[in-house]
Short mmCIF file of C-alpha atoms in Angstrom, two decimals:
data_model
loop_
_atom_site.label_atom_id
_atom_site.label_comp_id
_atom_site.label_asym_id
_atom_site.label_seq_id
_atom_site.Cartn_x
_atom_site.Cartn_y
_atom_site.Cartn_z
CA UNK A 1 106.41 96.47 50.98
CA UNK A 2 106.93 98.13 54.37
CA UNK A 3 109.26 100.70 52.82
CA UNK A 4 106.77 101.36 50.01
CA UNK A 5 103.93 101.85 52.51
CA UNK A 6 106.01 104.40 54.41
CA UNK A 7 106.66 106.34 51.20
CA UNK A 8 102.94 106.31 50.35
CA UNK A 9 102.30 108.24 53.59
CA UNK A 10 105.09 110.69 52.78
CA UNK A 11 103.97 111.08 49.14
CA UNK A 12 100.43 111.92 50.27
CA UNK A 13 101.79 114.46 52.76
CA UNK A 14 103.63 116.11 49.82
CA UNK A 15 100.47 115.88 47.67
CA UNK A 16 102.17 113.51 45.21
CA UNK A 17 99.03 111.41 44.73
CA UNK A 18 100.20 109.80 41.48
CA UNK A 19 103.28 108.34 43.18
CA UNK A 20 101.12 107.16 46.10
CA UNK A 21 98.79 105.41 43.62
CA UNK A 22 101.72 103.73 41.79
CA UNK A 23 103.19 102.45 45.08
CA UNK A 24 99.78 101.15 46.19
CA UNK A 25 99.38 99.29 42.90
CA UNK A 26 102.76 97.56 43.26
CA UNK A 27 102.03 96.65 46.87
CA UNK A 28 98.77 94.98 45.77
CA UNK A 29 100.75 92.94 43.22
CA UNK A 30 103.07 91.76 46.00
CA UNK A 31 100.14 90.88 48.24
CA UNK A 32 98.46 88.93 45.43
CA UNK A 33 101.62 86.89 44.87
CA UNK A 34 101.94 86.13 48.59
CA UNK A 35 98.27 85.18 48.80
CA UNK A 36 98.51 82.74 45.87
CA UNK A 37 101.60 81.13 47.38
CA UNK A 38 99.82 80.70 50.71
CA UNK A 39 96.78 79.12 49.04
CA UNK A 40 98.98 76.68 47.11
CA UNK A 41 101.09 75.97 50.23
CA UNK A 42 104.19 76.37 48.04
CA UNK A 43 107.10 78.82 48.22
CA UNK A 44 107.30 81.70 45.76
CA UNK A 45 109.72 81.03 42.91
CA UNK A 46 112.49 83.45 41.96
CA UNK A 47 110.97 83.87 38.49
CA UNK A 48 107.68 85.02 40.05
CA UNK A 49 109.24 87.30 42.64
CA UNK A 50 112.09 88.99 40.74
CA UNK A 51 110.09 91.19 38.30
CA UNK A 52 107.74 92.43 41.04
CA UNK A 53 110.61 93.20 43.43
CA UNK A 54 112.63 95.00 40.74
CA UNK A 55 109.60 97.03 39.70
CA UNK A 56 108.84 98.04 43.29
CA UNK A 57 112.51 98.86 43.98
CA UNK A 58 112.62 101.09 40.92
CA UNK A 59 109.49 102.89 42.06
CA UNK A 60 110.86 103.38 45.58
CA UNK A 61 113.89 105.17 44.11
CA UNK A 62 111.56 107.97 42.91
CA UNK A 63 110.73 109.37 46.38
CA UNK A 64 114.37 108.89 47.34
CA UNK A 65 115.39 110.96 44.30
CA UNK A 66 112.81 113.57 45.29
CA UNK A 67 114.99 114.22 48.38
CA UNK A 68 112.22 113.72 50.89
CA UNK A 69 113.52 114.66 54.32
CA UNK A 70 115.38 111.62 55.66
CA UNK A 71 114.38 112.30 59.26
CA UNK A 72 110.73 112.43 58.22
CA UNK A 73 111.17 109.20 56.26
CA UNK A 74 112.75 107.42 59.22
CA UNK A 75 110.11 108.58 61.69
CA UNK A 76 107.30 107.66 59.30
CA UNK A 77 108.80 104.22 58.68
CA UNK A 78 109.35 103.60 62.38
CA UNK A 79 105.76 104.53 63.18
CA UNK A 80 104.47 102.42 60.29
CA UNK A 81 106.56 99.38 61.24
CA UNK A 82 105.41 99.61 64.84
CA UNK A 83 101.78 99.72 63.73
CA UNK A 84 102.34 96.74 61.43
CA UNK A 85 103.97 94.75 64.23
CA UNK A 86 101.05 95.47 66.55
CA UNK A 87 98.58 94.38 63.87
CA UNK A 88 100.61 91.25 63.10
CA UNK A 89 100.80 90.29 66.78
CA UNK A 90 97.07 90.84 67.25
CA UNK A 91 96.32 88.81 64.12
CA UNK A 92 98.63 86.03 65.30
CA UNK A 93 96.91 85.76 68.68
CA UNK A 94 93.48 85.88 67.03
CA UNK A 95 94.51 83.20 64.54
CA UNK A 96 95.74 80.93 67.35
CA UNK A 97 92.50 81.40 69.26
CA UNK A 98 90.33 80.68 66.21
CA UNK A 99 92.49 77.68 65.34
CA UNK A 100 92.12 76.36 68.88
CA UNK A 101 88.35 76.79 68.80
CA UNK A 102 88.19 74.91 65.50
CA UNK A 103 90.39 72.12 66.84
CA UNK A 104 88.10 71.68 69.83
CA UNK A 105 84.91 71.60 67.75
CA UNK A 106 83.30 68.39 66.55
CA UNK A 107 82.50 68.47 62.80
CA UNK A 108 78.80 68.19 62.02
CA UNK A 109 79.08 64.87 60.19
CA UNK A 110 80.86 63.25 63.16
CA UNK A 111 78.19 64.56 65.51
CA UNK A 112 75.58 63.01 63.20
CA UNK A 113 77.40 59.65 63.28
CA UNK A 114 77.54 59.65 67.08
CA UNK A 115 73.80 60.33 67.36
CA UNK A 116 72.98 57.41 65.04
CA UNK A 117 75.23 55.03 66.98
CA UNK A 118 73.85 56.12 70.35
CA UNK A 119 70.36 55.45 69.04
CA UNK A 120 71.46 51.92 68.08
CA UNK A 121 72.96 51.32 71.51
CA UNK A 122 69.85 52.47 73.36
CA UNK A 123 67.30 50.67 71.19
CA UNK A 124 69.04 47.38 70.38
CA UNK A 125 69.30 45.28 73.52
CA UNK A 126 71.17 42.61 71.55
CA UNK A 127 74.14 44.96 71.31
CA UNK A 128 74.26 45.42 75.08
CA UNK A 129 73.98 41.65 75.61
CA UNK A 130 76.82 41.08 73.12
CA UNK A 131 78.98 43.61 74.97
CA UNK A 132 78.32 41.77 78.26
CA UNK A 133 79.37 38.47 76.69
CA UNK A 134 82.67 39.86 75.43
CA UNK A 135 83.52 41.59 78.69
CA UNK A 136 84.99 38.42 80.19
CA UNK A 137 86.84 37.15 77.14
CA UNK A 138 90.10 35.39 78.14
CA UNK A 139 91.81 37.13 75.22
CA UNK A 140 91.67 40.41 77.15
CA UNK A 141 94.25 39.14 79.66
CA UNK A 142 96.26 36.73 77.46
CA UNK A 143 99.90 37.86 77.52
CA UNK A 144 100.66 35.76 74.45
CA UNK A 145 98.67 38.30 72.40
CA UNK A 146 99.61 41.87 71.44
CA UNK A 147 97.82 44.49 73.51
CA UNK A 148 97.19 48.14 72.57
CA UNK A 149 95.42 50.84 74.59
CA UNK A 150 93.71 54.04 73.43
CA UNK A 151 92.01 56.59 75.71
CA UNK A 152 89.67 58.92 73.81
CA UNK A 153 86.19 60.33 73.29
CA UNK A 154 86.65 60.71 69.51
CA UNK A 155 84.90 57.79 67.83
CA UNK A 156 86.16 58.18 64.27
CA UNK A 157 89.72 58.94 65.37
CA UNK A 158 89.86 55.79 67.52
CA UNK A 159 88.37 53.76 64.66
CA UNK A 160 91.13 54.97 62.31
CA UNK A 161 93.80 54.01 64.86
CA UNK A 162 92.35 50.50 65.29
CA UNK A 163 91.76 50.05 61.57
CA UNK A 164 95.24 51.19 60.56
CA UNK A 165 96.93 49.03 63.23
CA UNK A 166 94.93 45.97 62.28
CA UNK A 167 95.30 46.53 58.51
CA UNK A 168 99.09 46.61 58.69
CA UNK A 169 99.53 43.73 61.14
CA UNK A 170 100.89 40.43 59.82
CA UNK A 171 98.54 38.51 62.15
CA UNK A 172 95.55 40.74 63.07
CA UNK A 173 93.82 37.94 65.01
CA UNK A 174 96.57 38.22 67.61
CA UNK A 175 95.80 41.88 68.33
CA UNK A 176 93.75 43.12 71.29
CA UNK A 177 92.65 46.76 71.54
CA UNK A 178 91.67 48.23 74.91
CA UNK A 179 89.67 51.46 74.57
CA UNK A 180 88.59 53.62 77.50
CA UNK A 181 86.14 56.45 76.90
CA UNK A 182 83.78 58.62 78.95
CA UNK A 183 80.19 57.88 79.91
CA UNK A 184 78.80 60.05 77.10
CA UNK A 185 80.65 58.21 74.33
CA UNK A 186 80.63 54.70 75.81
CA UNK A 187 77.40 53.52 74.12
CA UNK A 188 78.29 54.84 70.66
CA UNK A 189 81.82 53.37 70.87
CA UNK A 190 80.36 49.99 71.80
CA UNK A 191 77.81 50.14 68.97
CA UNK A 192 80.54 50.96 66.42
CA UNK A 193 83.06 48.32 67.43
CA UNK A 194 80.47 45.58 67.97
CA UNK A 195 78.93 46.20 64.54
CA UNK A 196 82.15 46.37 62.52
CA UNK A 197 84.63 43.65 61.64
CA UNK A 198 88.34 44.13 62.36
CA UNK A 199 89.76 40.94 60.82
CA UNK A 200 89.48 38.92 64.00
CA UNK A 201 91.13 41.50 66.27
CA UNK A 202 89.55 41.83 69.71
CA UNK A 203 88.26 45.27 70.72
CA UNK A 204 87.30 46.05 74.32
CA UNK A 205 85.50 49.30 75.19
CA UNK A 206 85.41 50.42 78.82
CA UNK A 207 83.58 53.25 80.54
CA UNK A 208 85.90 55.35 82.69
CA UNK A 209 83.13 55.58 85.26
CA UNK A 210 83.63 51.85 85.93
CA UNK A 211 87.18 52.49 87.15
CA UNK A 212 85.85 53.19 90.64
CA UNK A 213 89.31 53.09 92.23
CA UNK A 214 90.28 56.13 90.15
CA UNK A 215 88.97 58.88 92.41
CA UNK A 216 90.08 62.17 93.93
CA UNK A 217 91.30 60.56 97.14
CA UNK A 218 93.70 58.31 95.19
CA UNK A 219 94.70 60.51 92.26
CA UNK A 220 96.11 64.04 92.74
CA UNK A 221 95.34 64.58 89.03
CA UNK A 222 91.61 64.12 89.56
CA UNK A 223 91.67 66.21 92.70
CA UNK A 224 93.38 69.09 90.92
CA UNK A 225 91.28 68.83 87.76
CA UNK A 226 88.05 69.09 89.73
CA UNK A 227 89.09 72.15 91.70
CA UNK A 228 87.32 75.36 90.72
CA UNK A 229 90.66 77.15 90.57
CA UNK A 230 91.95 74.74 87.91
CA UNK A 231 88.89 75.18 85.72
CA UNK A 232 89.14 78.95 86.05
CA UNK A 233 92.82 78.76 85.08
CA UNK A 234 91.97 76.83 81.91
CA UNK A 235 88.78 78.50 80.75
CA UNK A 236 88.30 81.99 82.12
CA UNK A 237 90.31 83.59 79.33
CA UNK A 238 93.13 84.82 81.53
CA UNK A 239 95.17 87.62 80.01
CA UNK A 240 98.38 85.95 81.18
CA UNK A 241 100.46 86.13 78.00
CA UNK A 242 102.77 83.34 79.19
CA UNK A 243 99.98 80.78 78.77
CA UNK A 244 99.60 79.61 75.20
CA UNK A 245 96.04 79.51 73.77
CA UNK A 246 96.45 75.77 73.06
CA UNK A 247 96.28 75.16 76.81
CA UNK A 248 92.71 76.46 76.87
CA UNK A 249 91.73 73.07 75.49
CA UNK A 250 89.17 70.87 77.34
CA UNK A 251 91.46 67.85 76.86
CA UNK A 252 93.75 69.23 79.56
CA UNK A 253 91.06 68.82 82.20
CA UNK A 254 89.82 65.51 80.78
CA UNK A 255 90.60 62.52 82.97
CA UNK A 256 91.05 60.51 79.75
CA UNK A 257 94.18 62.54 79.04
CA UNK A 258 95.73 61.38 82.32
CA UNK A 259 94.84 57.67 82.10
CA UNK A 260 98.23 56.98 80.48
CA UNK A 261 99.73 57.17 83.97
CA UNK A 262 97.41 54.46 85.32
CA UNK A 263 97.85 51.75 82.67
CA UNK A 264 99.21 49.07 85.07
CA UNK A 265 96.21 49.54 87.35
CA UNK A 266 93.67 49.52 84.51
CA UNK A 267 95.20 46.30 83.15
CA UNK A 268 96.61 44.53 86.23
CA UNK A 269 97.11 41.18 84.48
CA UNK A 270 99.02 42.47 81.47
CA UNK A 271 102.82 42.51 81.21
CA UNK A 272 103.45 44.68 78.15
CA UNK A 273 101.27 47.10 76.18
CA UNK A 274 101.59 49.71 73.41
CA UNK A 275 99.92 53.06 74.07
CA UNK A 276 98.54 54.91 71.03
CA UNK A 277 97.14 58.45 70.91
CA UNK A 278 93.90 58.90 68.98
CA UNK A 279 95.54 61.22 66.43
CA UNK A 280 98.01 58.68 65.04
CA UNK A 281 97.92 56.46 61.98
CA UNK A 282 99.78 53.15 61.93
CA UNK A 283 101.52 52.28 58.65
CA UNK A 284 103.52 49.15 59.52
CA UNK A 285 103.24 46.03 61.68
CA UNK A 286 103.75 47.08 65.31
CA UNK A 287 104.06 43.61 66.84
CA UNK A 288 107.92 43.70 66.73
CA UNK A 289 107.70 46.39 69.43
CA UNK A 290 106.74 43.70 71.91
CA UNK A 291 110.01 41.83 71.44
CA UNK A 292 112.27 44.90 71.69
CA UNK A 293 114.78 44.83 74.52
CA UNK A 294 114.06 47.86 76.71
CA UNK A 295 117.13 47.05 78.86
CA UNK A 296 115.11 47.08 82.05
CA UNK A 297 113.44 50.41 81.26
CA UNK A 298 109.72 51.07 81.58
CA UNK A 299 108.98 53.30 78.58
CA UNK A 300 110.10 52.79 74.99
CA UNK A 301 109.72 56.10 73.15
CA UNK A 302 111.15 58.10 70.27
CA UNK A 303 113.32 61.00 71.41
CA UNK A 304 112.55 64.47 70.08
CA UNK A 305 115.74 66.40 70.88
CA UNK A 306 117.05 66.72 67.35
CA UNK A 307 116.14 70.37 67.91
CA UNK A 308 117.21 72.22 71.06
CA UNK A 309 113.66 73.19 72.03
CA UNK A 310 112.78 69.57 72.85
CA UNK A 311 115.14 69.28 75.79
CA UNK A 312 114.03 69.21 79.43
CA UNK A 313 114.76 72.87 80.12
CA UNK A 314 112.09 73.88 77.60
CA UNK A 315 109.34 72.02 79.47
CA UNK A 316 110.30 72.51 83.12
CA UNK A 317 111.17 75.37 85.45
CA UNK A 318 114.86 74.88 86.20
CA UNK A 319 114.96 77.98 88.38
CA UNK A 320 113.21 75.83 90.99
CA UNK A 321 115.73 73.78 93.03
CA UNK A 322 113.35 70.80 93.12
CA UNK A 323 113.91 70.49 89.37
CA UNK A 324 117.48 71.76 88.98
CA UNK A 325 118.85 69.49 91.72
CA UNK A 326 117.45 66.28 90.19
CA UNK A 327 117.32 66.65 86.43
CA UNK A 328 119.66 67.48 83.57
CA UNK A 329 118.32 70.52 81.69
CA UNK A 330 119.90 69.17 78.48
CA UNK A 331 118.28 65.73 78.87
CA UNK A 332 116.50 64.62 75.74
CA UNK A 333 112.73 64.92 75.56
CA UNK A 334 110.56 62.20 74.05
CA UNK A 335 107.05 61.92 72.72
CA UNK A 336 103.79 60.45 73.97
CA UNK A 337 101.67 59.02 71.16
CA UNK A 338 103.32 55.67 70.45
CA UNK A 339 104.92 54.19 73.53
CA UNK A 340 105.69 50.60 74.47
CA UNK A 341 105.38 50.07 78.21
CA UNK A 342 106.86 47.21 80.20
CA UNK A 343 104.17 47.03 82.88
CA UNK A 344 106.14 44.66 85.10
CA UNK A 345 109.06 47.12 85.20
CA UNK A 346 106.55 49.96 85.72
CA UNK A 347 105.10 48.28 88.81
CA UNK A 348 108.57 47.49 90.15
CA UNK A 349 109.72 51.12 89.75
CA UNK A 350 106.34 52.41 91.01
CA UNK A 351 106.19 55.03 88.27
CA UNK A 352 102.61 56.02 89.12
CA UNK A 353 103.73 57.02 92.62
CA UNK A 354 106.46 59.16 91.02
CA UNK A 355 103.80 60.82 88.90
CA UNK A 356 101.66 61.50 91.97
CA UNK A 357 104.63 62.99 93.82
CA UNK A 358 105.37 65.49 91.05
CA UNK A 359 101.71 66.45 90.67
CA UNK A 360 101.58 67.28 94.36
CA UNK A 361 104.77 69.35 94.10
CA UNK A 362 103.26 71.27 91.18
CA UNK A 363 99.94 72.12 92.84
CA UNK A 364 100.75 75.81 92.40
CA UNK A 365 101.85 75.26 88.75
CA UNK A 366 105.35 76.61 89.32
CA UNK A 367 107.28 73.55 88.04
CA UNK A 368 105.43 73.41 84.71
CA UNK A 369 102.30 75.02 83.32
CA UNK A 370 99.98 72.40 81.83
CA UNK A 371 99.82 69.15 79.90
CA UNK A 372 100.85 65.53 80.51
CA UNK A 373 104.30 65.52 78.88
CA UNK A 374 106.15 67.48 81.62
CA UNK A 375 105.07 65.14 84.45
CA UNK A 376 105.79 62.25 82.09
CA UNK A 377 109.34 63.49 81.58
CA UNK A 378 109.75 63.58 85.36
CA UNK A 379 108.05 60.27 86.17
CA UNK A 380 109.91 58.30 83.48
CA UNK A 381 113.28 60.04 83.97
CA UNK A 382 116.02 57.42 83.76
CA UNK A 383 113.44 54.80 82.79
CA UNK A 384 113.00 55.58 79.09
CA UNK A 385 114.55 53.54 76.29
CA UNK A 386 115.08 55.55 73.08
CA UNK A 387 113.57 53.90 69.99
CA UNK A 388 114.53 54.29 66.35
CA UNK A 389 112.83 57.49 65.16
CA UNK A 390 111.13 55.60 62.32
CA UNK A 391 108.79 54.04 64.85
CA UNK A 392 107.07 57.37 65.48
CA UNK A 393 107.16 60.47 63.24
CA UNK A 394 105.52 63.62 64.59
CA UNK A 395 104.36 66.98 63.29
CA UNK A 396 101.62 66.17 60.77
CA UNK A 397 99.16 68.38 62.65
CA UNK A 398 101.18 71.58 62.36
CA UNK A 399 104.30 71.18 60.17
CA UNK A 400 103.85 71.63 56.41
CA UNK A 401 107.35 70.40 55.68
CA UNK A 402 107.76 66.99 57.31
CA UNK A 403 110.22 65.02 55.17
CA UNK A 404 108.16 62.80 52.83
CA UNK A 405 110.81 60.06 53.02
CA UNK A 406 110.51 60.05 56.79
CA UNK A 407 106.71 59.79 56.55
CA UNK A 408 106.97 56.91 54.09
CA UNK A 409 109.36 54.94 56.31
CA UNK A 410 107.44 55.61 59.54
CA UNK A 411 105.65 52.87 61.44
CA UNK A 412 103.41 55.48 63.08
CA UNK A 413 102.68 59.03 61.92
CA UNK A 414 101.30 61.48 64.47
CA UNK A 415 98.93 64.36 63.68
CA UNK A 416 99.91 66.25 66.84
CA UNK A 417 98.91 69.89 66.69
CA UNK A 418 95.61 71.63 65.92
CA UNK A 419 95.37 70.62 62.25
CA UNK A 420 93.72 67.23 62.79
CA UNK A 421 92.93 65.24 59.63
CA UNK A 422 89.21 65.00 60.47
CA UNK A 423 88.94 68.82 60.52
CA UNK A 424 88.71 71.19 57.56
CA UNK A 425 91.85 72.94 58.75
CA UNK A 426 93.81 69.65 58.48
CA UNK A 427 96.87 69.82 56.21
CA UNK A 428 95.56 68.61 52.85
CA UNK A 429 98.67 66.73 51.69
CA UNK A 430 98.70 64.59 54.86
CA UNK A 431 94.96 63.96 55.12
CA UNK A 432 94.88 60.93 52.74
CA UNK A 433 97.17 59.06 55.16
CA UNK A 434 94.30 59.16 57.66
CA UNK A 435 91.33 58.97 55.30
CA UNK A 436 92.38 55.62 53.82
CA UNK A 437 91.57 54.03 57.19
CA UNK A 438 88.09 55.54 57.48
CA UNK A 439 85.38 53.32 56.04
CA UNK A 440 83.62 55.90 53.88
CA UNK A 441 81.29 53.21 52.50
CA UNK A 442 79.66 52.64 55.87
CA UNK A 443 75.94 53.55 55.53
CA UNK A 444 76.01 55.88 58.53
CA UNK A 445 79.08 57.75 57.26
CA UNK A 446 77.56 58.07 53.79
CA UNK A 447 74.30 59.32 55.21
CA UNK A 448 75.98 61.80 57.56
CA UNK A 449 78.21 63.13 54.79
CA UNK A 450 75.10 64.50 53.02
CA UNK A 451 73.89 66.42 56.11
#
C-alpha cells in the first residue's frame, strides 16, 4: 500500500490520472479488508489477502514498466513513508490518550447505581445501625476463617470480585471479605453489601478516613502524593515522552492504590490474607492458597518473567548504584492482583519499613517512574514465593490472544490494562467471564440500564 501511494504521487506528477485512479481503487480495497479484520478481531486469511495483493502488485508493475525515474521514486517513497510514520505515531499517542480517558471514566449506568445506593444509605437509618452491629463481629478477626482484602472505589467491580470468589468457594460461609474504600463511596458500598446476600460470607466495608494512623507523618507515600509537585507531574500534561499516558491515571495518586503495603497494620489480628485487585474474576476455590507452604516467605505471587520485559531491569533504573548494588537485573518480576500474604512473616521482616525506605530514596523519581509494582519488587525482594501460574492469569484487559486453555484452567483471571470489562472498550470475548458475576436482575441495575 505504501509503495502504491508513492506511485500515485508520481503518476499524478506525470499526468497519468487513470493509473493514479486505479492505484487508489486497489488501496481502498486493501483498507476495506484491513478494516473488516479489525472489526472482527480476527486475522486476515490467505484466501482473502492473496487476490488483492496480486492485483495490486500487477498494477504497481505498470509505473515500473513506464521507467519512472528511480531517484524520483525513491525520494517520493521516502518522503511518503516519513509522513505516514509521523501520522501513525501521532495517531498512536492520540489513541492511547483517548483510551486512558475512557478507562478513567465511570459509565453512566454505574454512576446511576451509585446515586441510588447513596440515597438508600442517607435515608435508611436501619442500614447504618446494621453496619454498626456488624463492625464488631468476631468473624472479622477469626484466623480459622479465610480472609480476603480489596481496596477500591469501584462498587460493581468489587461486587464481581466478592461474588465470583464466594460462588466458586466450597464453603462460602468460611469466607470473610475486607473492603476499604474512600469517604465518597463508603455509604454506597455499605448499602450494596448490607442489602445483598453472599451465601453466608461476611463482608466488612471500611472508610479509609477511619485509618487515622495512616497520615503524612507516618507514610512517605501519603506525603509524596499530597505534594503539589506530584500532582503536577501526574496531571499537567507534561510533554515528557518517557512518561506513558497510562501514568496520567488518578489511581496513581489514590491512597487506596497504596494500601496493599499496609495490610498488617489495617488487620493487626490476622495471620494470613489474600489480596485481590478489583479487576479480577475468581473462577476456582481459593481457600487452598491458605495452606500453601510459602517456605518462610511473605508474598506468594505468580511470576511474570516468561517474557524478558518482565524482569527487574525493565521496571527499575539500574544505572543508579542504589539499585545495581542490591538487586539482580535479571530477577523475575511478579504480579500484584492475586497475592497470598503471610502477615506474621511480613511483620517479622518489617516489609512496610522496607517500602518506606525505597519511597524516600525515590523522592526525585530517579529509581522508577510511577506505580506500586516497582516499590513492591524492591520491598518483597527475596521474600516472594513463586506460585503455579494457573493461580493468576493476566492480560485480559489488553491482550486479544491470551491462550483460552490457560484462561479455562486459571483460578483467577486479571483484566489488567485499560480494557476493563465494565467499559465499552472491554474485549468482547472476555467480557462474559466478568458479566456472569454481576447480578443483572437487581432492580437498581435493571433500572439504571435503561437510563
